[in-house]
Coordinates of C-alpha atoms and ligand atoms in Angstrom, one line a residue:
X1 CA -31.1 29.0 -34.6
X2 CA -32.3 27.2 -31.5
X3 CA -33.8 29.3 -29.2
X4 CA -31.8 29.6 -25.5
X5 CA -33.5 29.3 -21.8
X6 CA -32.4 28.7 -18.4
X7 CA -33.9 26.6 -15.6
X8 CA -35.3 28.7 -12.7
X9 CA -33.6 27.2 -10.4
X10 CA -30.1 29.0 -11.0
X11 CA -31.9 32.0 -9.7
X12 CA -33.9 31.3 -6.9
X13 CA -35.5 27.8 -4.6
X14 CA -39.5 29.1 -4.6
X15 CA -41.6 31.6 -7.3
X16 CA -42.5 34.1 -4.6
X17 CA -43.6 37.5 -6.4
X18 CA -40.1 39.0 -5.7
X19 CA -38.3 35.3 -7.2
X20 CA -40.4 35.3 -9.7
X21 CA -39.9 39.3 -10.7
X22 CA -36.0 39.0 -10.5
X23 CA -35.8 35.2 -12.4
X24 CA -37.5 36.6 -15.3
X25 CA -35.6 39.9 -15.3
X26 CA -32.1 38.5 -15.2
X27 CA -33.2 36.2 -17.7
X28 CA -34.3 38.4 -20.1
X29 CA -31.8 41.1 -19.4
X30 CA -28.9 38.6 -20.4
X31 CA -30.7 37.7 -23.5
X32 CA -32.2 34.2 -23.0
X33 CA -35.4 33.8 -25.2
X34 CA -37.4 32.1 -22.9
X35 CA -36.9 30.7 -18.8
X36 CA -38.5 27.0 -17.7
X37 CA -40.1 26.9 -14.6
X38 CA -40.2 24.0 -12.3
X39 CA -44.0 23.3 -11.3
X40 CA -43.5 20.3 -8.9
X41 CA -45.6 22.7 -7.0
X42 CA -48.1 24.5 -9.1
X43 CA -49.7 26.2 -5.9
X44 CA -46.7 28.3 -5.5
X45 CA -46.9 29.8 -8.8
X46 CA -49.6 32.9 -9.2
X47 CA -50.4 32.5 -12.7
X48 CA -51.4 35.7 -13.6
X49 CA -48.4 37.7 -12.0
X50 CA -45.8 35.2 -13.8
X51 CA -47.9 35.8 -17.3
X52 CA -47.7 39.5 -16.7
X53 CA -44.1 39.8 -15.4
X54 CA -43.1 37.4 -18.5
X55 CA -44.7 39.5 -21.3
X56 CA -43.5 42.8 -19.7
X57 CA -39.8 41.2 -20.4
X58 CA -41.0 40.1 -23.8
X59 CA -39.5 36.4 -22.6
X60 CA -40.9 32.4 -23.4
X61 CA -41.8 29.8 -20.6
X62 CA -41.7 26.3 -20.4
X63 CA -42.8 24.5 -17.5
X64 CA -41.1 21.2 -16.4
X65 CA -41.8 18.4 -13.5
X66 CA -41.3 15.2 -12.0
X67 CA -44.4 13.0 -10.6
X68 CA -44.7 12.3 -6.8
X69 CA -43.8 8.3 -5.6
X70 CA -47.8 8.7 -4.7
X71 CA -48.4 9.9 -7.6
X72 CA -46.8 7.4 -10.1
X73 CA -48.3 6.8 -13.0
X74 CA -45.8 3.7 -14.1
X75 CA -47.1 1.9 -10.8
X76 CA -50.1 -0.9 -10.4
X77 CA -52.1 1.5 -7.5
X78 CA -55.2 2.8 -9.3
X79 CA -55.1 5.3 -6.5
X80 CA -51.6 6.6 -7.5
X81 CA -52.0 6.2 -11.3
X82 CA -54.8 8.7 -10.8
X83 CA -52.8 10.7 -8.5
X84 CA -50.4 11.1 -11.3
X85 CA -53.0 11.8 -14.1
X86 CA -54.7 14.4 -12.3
X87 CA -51.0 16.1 -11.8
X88 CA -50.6 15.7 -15.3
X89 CA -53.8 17.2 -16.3
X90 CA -53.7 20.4 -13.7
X91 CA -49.6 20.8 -15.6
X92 CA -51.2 21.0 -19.1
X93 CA -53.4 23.7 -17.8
X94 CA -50.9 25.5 -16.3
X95 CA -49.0 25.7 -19.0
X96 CA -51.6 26.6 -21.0
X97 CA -52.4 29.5 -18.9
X98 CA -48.8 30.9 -18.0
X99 CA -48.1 31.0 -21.8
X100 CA -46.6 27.6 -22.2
X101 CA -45.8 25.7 -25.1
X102 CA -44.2 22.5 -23.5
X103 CA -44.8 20.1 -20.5
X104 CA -41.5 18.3 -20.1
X105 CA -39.7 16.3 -17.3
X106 CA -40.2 12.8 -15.7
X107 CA -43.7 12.8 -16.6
X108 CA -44.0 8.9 -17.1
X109 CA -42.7 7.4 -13.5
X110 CA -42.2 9.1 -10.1
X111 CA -38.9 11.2 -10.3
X112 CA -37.2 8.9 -7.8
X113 CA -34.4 6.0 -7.1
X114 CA -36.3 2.8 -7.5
X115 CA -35.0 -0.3 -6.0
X116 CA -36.8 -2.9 -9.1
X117 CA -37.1 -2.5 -12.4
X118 CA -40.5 -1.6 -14.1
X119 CA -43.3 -3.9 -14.6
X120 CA -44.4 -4.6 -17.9
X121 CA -48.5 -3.8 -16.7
X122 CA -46.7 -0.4 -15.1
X123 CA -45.2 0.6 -18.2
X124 CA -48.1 0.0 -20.2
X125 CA -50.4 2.0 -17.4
X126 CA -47.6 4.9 -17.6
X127 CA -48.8 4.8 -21.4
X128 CA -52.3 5.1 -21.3
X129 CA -52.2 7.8 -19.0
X130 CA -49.5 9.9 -21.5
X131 CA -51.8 8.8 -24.5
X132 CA -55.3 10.7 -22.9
X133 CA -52.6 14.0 -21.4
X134 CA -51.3 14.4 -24.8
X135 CA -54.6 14.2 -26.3
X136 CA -55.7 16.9 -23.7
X137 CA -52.4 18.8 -24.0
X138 CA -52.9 19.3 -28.1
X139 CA -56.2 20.9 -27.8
X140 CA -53.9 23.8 -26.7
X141 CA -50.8 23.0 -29.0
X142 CA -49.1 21.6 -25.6
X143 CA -46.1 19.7 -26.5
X144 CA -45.5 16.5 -23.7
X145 CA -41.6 15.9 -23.8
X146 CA -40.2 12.7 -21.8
X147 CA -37.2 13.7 -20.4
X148 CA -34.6 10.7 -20.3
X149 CA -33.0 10.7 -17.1
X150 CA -30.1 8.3 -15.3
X151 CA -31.1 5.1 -13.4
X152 CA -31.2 6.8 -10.1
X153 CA -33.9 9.2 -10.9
X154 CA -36.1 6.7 -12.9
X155 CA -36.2 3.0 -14.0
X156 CA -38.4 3.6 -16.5
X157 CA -36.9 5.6 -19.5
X158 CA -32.9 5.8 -19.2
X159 CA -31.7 6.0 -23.1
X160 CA -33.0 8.0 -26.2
X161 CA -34.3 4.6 -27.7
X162 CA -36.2 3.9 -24.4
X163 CA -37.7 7.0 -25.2
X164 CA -38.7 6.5 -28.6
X165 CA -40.4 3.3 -28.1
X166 CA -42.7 4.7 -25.4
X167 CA -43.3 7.8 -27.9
X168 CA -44.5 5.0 -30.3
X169 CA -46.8 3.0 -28.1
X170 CA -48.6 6.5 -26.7
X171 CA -48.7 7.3 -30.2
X172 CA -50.1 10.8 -30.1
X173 CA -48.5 13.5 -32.4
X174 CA -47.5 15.9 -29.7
X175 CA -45.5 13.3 -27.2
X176 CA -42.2 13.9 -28.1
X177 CA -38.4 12.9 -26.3
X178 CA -36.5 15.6 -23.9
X179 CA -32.6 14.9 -24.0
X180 CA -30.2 16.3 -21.2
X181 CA -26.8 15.8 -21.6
X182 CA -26.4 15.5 -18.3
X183 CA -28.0 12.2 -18.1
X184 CA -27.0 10.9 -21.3
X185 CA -23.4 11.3 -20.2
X186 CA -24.2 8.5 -18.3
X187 CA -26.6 6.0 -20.2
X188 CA -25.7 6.9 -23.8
X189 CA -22.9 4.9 -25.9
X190 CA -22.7 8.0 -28.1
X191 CA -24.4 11.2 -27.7
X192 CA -24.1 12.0 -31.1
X193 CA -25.7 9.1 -32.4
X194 CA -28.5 8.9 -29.9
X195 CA -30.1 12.7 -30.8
X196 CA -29.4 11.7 -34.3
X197 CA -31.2 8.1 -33.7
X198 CA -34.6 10.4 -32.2
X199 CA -34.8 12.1 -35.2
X200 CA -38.0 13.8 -35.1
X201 CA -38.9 12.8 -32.0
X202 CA -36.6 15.3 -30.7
X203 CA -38.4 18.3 -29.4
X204 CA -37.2 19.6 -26.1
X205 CA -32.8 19.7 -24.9
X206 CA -31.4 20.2 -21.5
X207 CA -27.8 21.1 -21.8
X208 CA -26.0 20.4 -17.7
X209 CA -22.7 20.0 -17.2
X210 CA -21.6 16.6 -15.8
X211 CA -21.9 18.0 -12.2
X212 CA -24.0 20.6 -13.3
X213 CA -22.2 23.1 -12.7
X214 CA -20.5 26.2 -15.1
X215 CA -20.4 24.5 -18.9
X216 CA -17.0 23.2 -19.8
X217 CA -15.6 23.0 -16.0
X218 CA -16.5 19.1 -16.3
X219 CA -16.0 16.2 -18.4
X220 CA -18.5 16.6 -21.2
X221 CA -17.4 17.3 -24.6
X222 CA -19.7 20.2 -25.9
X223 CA -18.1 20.4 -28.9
X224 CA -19.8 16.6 -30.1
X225 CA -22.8 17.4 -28.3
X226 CA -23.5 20.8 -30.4
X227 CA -22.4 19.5 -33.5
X228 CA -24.6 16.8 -32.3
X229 CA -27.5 19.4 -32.4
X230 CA -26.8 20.9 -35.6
X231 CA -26.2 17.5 -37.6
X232 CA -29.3 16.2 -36.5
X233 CA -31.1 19.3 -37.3
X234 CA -32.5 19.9 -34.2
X235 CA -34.1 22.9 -34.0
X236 CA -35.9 23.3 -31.0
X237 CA -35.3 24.6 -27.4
X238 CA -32.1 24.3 -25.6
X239 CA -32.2 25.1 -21.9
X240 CA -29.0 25.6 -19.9
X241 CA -29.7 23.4 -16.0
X242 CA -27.2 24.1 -13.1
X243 CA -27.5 23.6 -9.8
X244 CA -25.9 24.6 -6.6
X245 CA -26.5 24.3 -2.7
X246 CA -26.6 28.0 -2.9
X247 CA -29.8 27.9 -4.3
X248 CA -31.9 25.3 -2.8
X249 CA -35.5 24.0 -3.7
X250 CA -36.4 21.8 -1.5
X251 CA -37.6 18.7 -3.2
X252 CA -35.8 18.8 -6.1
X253 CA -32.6 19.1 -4.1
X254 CA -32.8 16.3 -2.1
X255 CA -33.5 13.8 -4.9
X256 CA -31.2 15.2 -7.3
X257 CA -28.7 15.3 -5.2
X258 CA -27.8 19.0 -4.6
X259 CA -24.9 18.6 -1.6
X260 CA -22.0 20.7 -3.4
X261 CA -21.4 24.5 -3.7
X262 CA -21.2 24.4 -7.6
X263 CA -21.3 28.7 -8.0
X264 CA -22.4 31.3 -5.3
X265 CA -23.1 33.9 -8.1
X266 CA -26.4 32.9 -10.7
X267 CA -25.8 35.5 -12.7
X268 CA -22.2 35.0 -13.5
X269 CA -23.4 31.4 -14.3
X270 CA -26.3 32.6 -16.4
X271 CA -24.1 35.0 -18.2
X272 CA -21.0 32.2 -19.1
X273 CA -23.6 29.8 -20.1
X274 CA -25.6 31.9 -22.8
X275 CA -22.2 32.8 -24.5
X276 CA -21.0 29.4 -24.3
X277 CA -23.8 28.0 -25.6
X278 CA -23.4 30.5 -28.4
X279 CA -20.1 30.1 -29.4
X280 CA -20.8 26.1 -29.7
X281 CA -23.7 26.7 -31.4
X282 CA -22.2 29.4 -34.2
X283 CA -19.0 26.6 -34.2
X284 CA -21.3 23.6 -34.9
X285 CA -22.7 25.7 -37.8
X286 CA -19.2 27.1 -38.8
X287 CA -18.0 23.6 -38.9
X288 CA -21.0 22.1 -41.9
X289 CA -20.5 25.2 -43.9
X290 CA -16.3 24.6 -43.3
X291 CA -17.1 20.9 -44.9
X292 CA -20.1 21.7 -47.0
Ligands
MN301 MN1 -32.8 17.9 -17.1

């Protein structure tokens, strides 16, 4: 089975030693296997306390980001491209030293609304710059996971197959694809076909609801998108994203777009989603062995 995490951000807008104490408790008390953490700001996360507190619950990491307009690596600014690269770099030790095993997010462009489309020279600087992270990342068995995101957060990788084409010009073994279907509710023709369609290259799942808000309250269907997961054999992380005004982070709020009360209580939201996600998953399974 597919191990279960939550994004941070449904408990708590910072990694203060008391946010940081009670994400990873809640988390761990309500049976998730591991909790991603948002490092658009690794000076706010004290590595050694998070390590500590994390093994004392028994519970994974994975760290995920977003590069900085000034620090985009899919621009033509050497000053920016290098900007980006040394973000990249200080990420892959991070998560190498918090316990790590993935660097995912918009890791390829600035996590942004863009007003062109990429350039071709962009796109190909974007790519050498993955290529040498993921050849530093794999000297600690770092995974780098491109996470496909809508047209207003990115112009650079909006489908699956965008995705896999980049994965194939980098052409390291450890840059993989990061679905959310959040985001492929918009871009995808079929979410079925597109995780089937990355294949291998599938390594790291977001599952949000189309507001992300509580699963099932929107207009996704969950069943296709687990059965989704299970036909494809996908058997790697699935972490459950929400967000809400309640809890705010002050970055990632304003460019994702955080204006609504969604839920006031994180825990009932934590709690709903791990049995959701549960239930689709044993049904997904139910349902090959029902036609095997
Ligand atoms: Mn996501």
């Amino acid at each position: 089975m597919n191990k279960l995490g939550i994004h941070a951000l449904v408990w708590a807008g910072g990694w203060s030693h008391e946010e940081c104490t009670q994400a990873i408790e809640q988390t761990a008390e309500i049976g998730y296997d591991y909790i991603e953490i948002p490092a658009l700001d690794p000076s706010s996360i004290d590595v050694d306390f998070t390590r500590q507190r994390l093994e004392k619950a028994n519970l994974g990491v994975s760290l995920s980001l977003g590069l900085a307009p000034e620090a985009d690596i899919s621009s033509e600014d050497p000053e920016k491209i290098a900007r980006g690269e040394a973000t990249l770099r200080d990420a892959v030790l991070l998560a190498r030293d918090v316990g790590s095993p993935y660097v995912c997010g918009i890791l390829y462009s600035a996590f942004t609304k863009y007003f062109h489309p990429p350039t071709r020279k962009g796109v190909e600087n974007s790519i050498e710059v993955l290529r040498r992270v993921s050849e530093q990342a794999k000297k600690s068995d770092i995974t780098i996971g491109l996470e496909v995101v809508n047209r207003y957060e990115s112009n650079v990788i909006n489908t699956a197959a965008q995705a896999v084409e980049v994965c194939k010009r980098v052409g390291t073994p450890n840059i993989k694809v990061h679905l959310d279907t959040y985001h492929m509710n918009i871009e995808e023709n079929d979410v079925v076909s597109a995780m089937k369609e990355t294949g291998d290259f599938l390594n790291y799942f977001h599952i949000g609801e189309s507001h992300r808000g509580y699963l099932g309250s929107g207009s996704i269907n969950f069943d296709d998108v687990f059965r989704g997961i299970v036909y494809s054999g996908y058997k790697g992380p699935i972490t459950f994203e929400s967000f809400s005004n309640v809890v705010v982070h002050k970055e990632l709020a304003s460019i994702l777009g955080i204006w609504r009360n969604l839920w006031d209580d994180g825990f009932d939201l934590a709690v709903h989603a791990k049995a959701f996600m549960d239930t689709h998953l044993k049904s997904a399974h139910e349902s090959i062995s029902a036609s095997a």
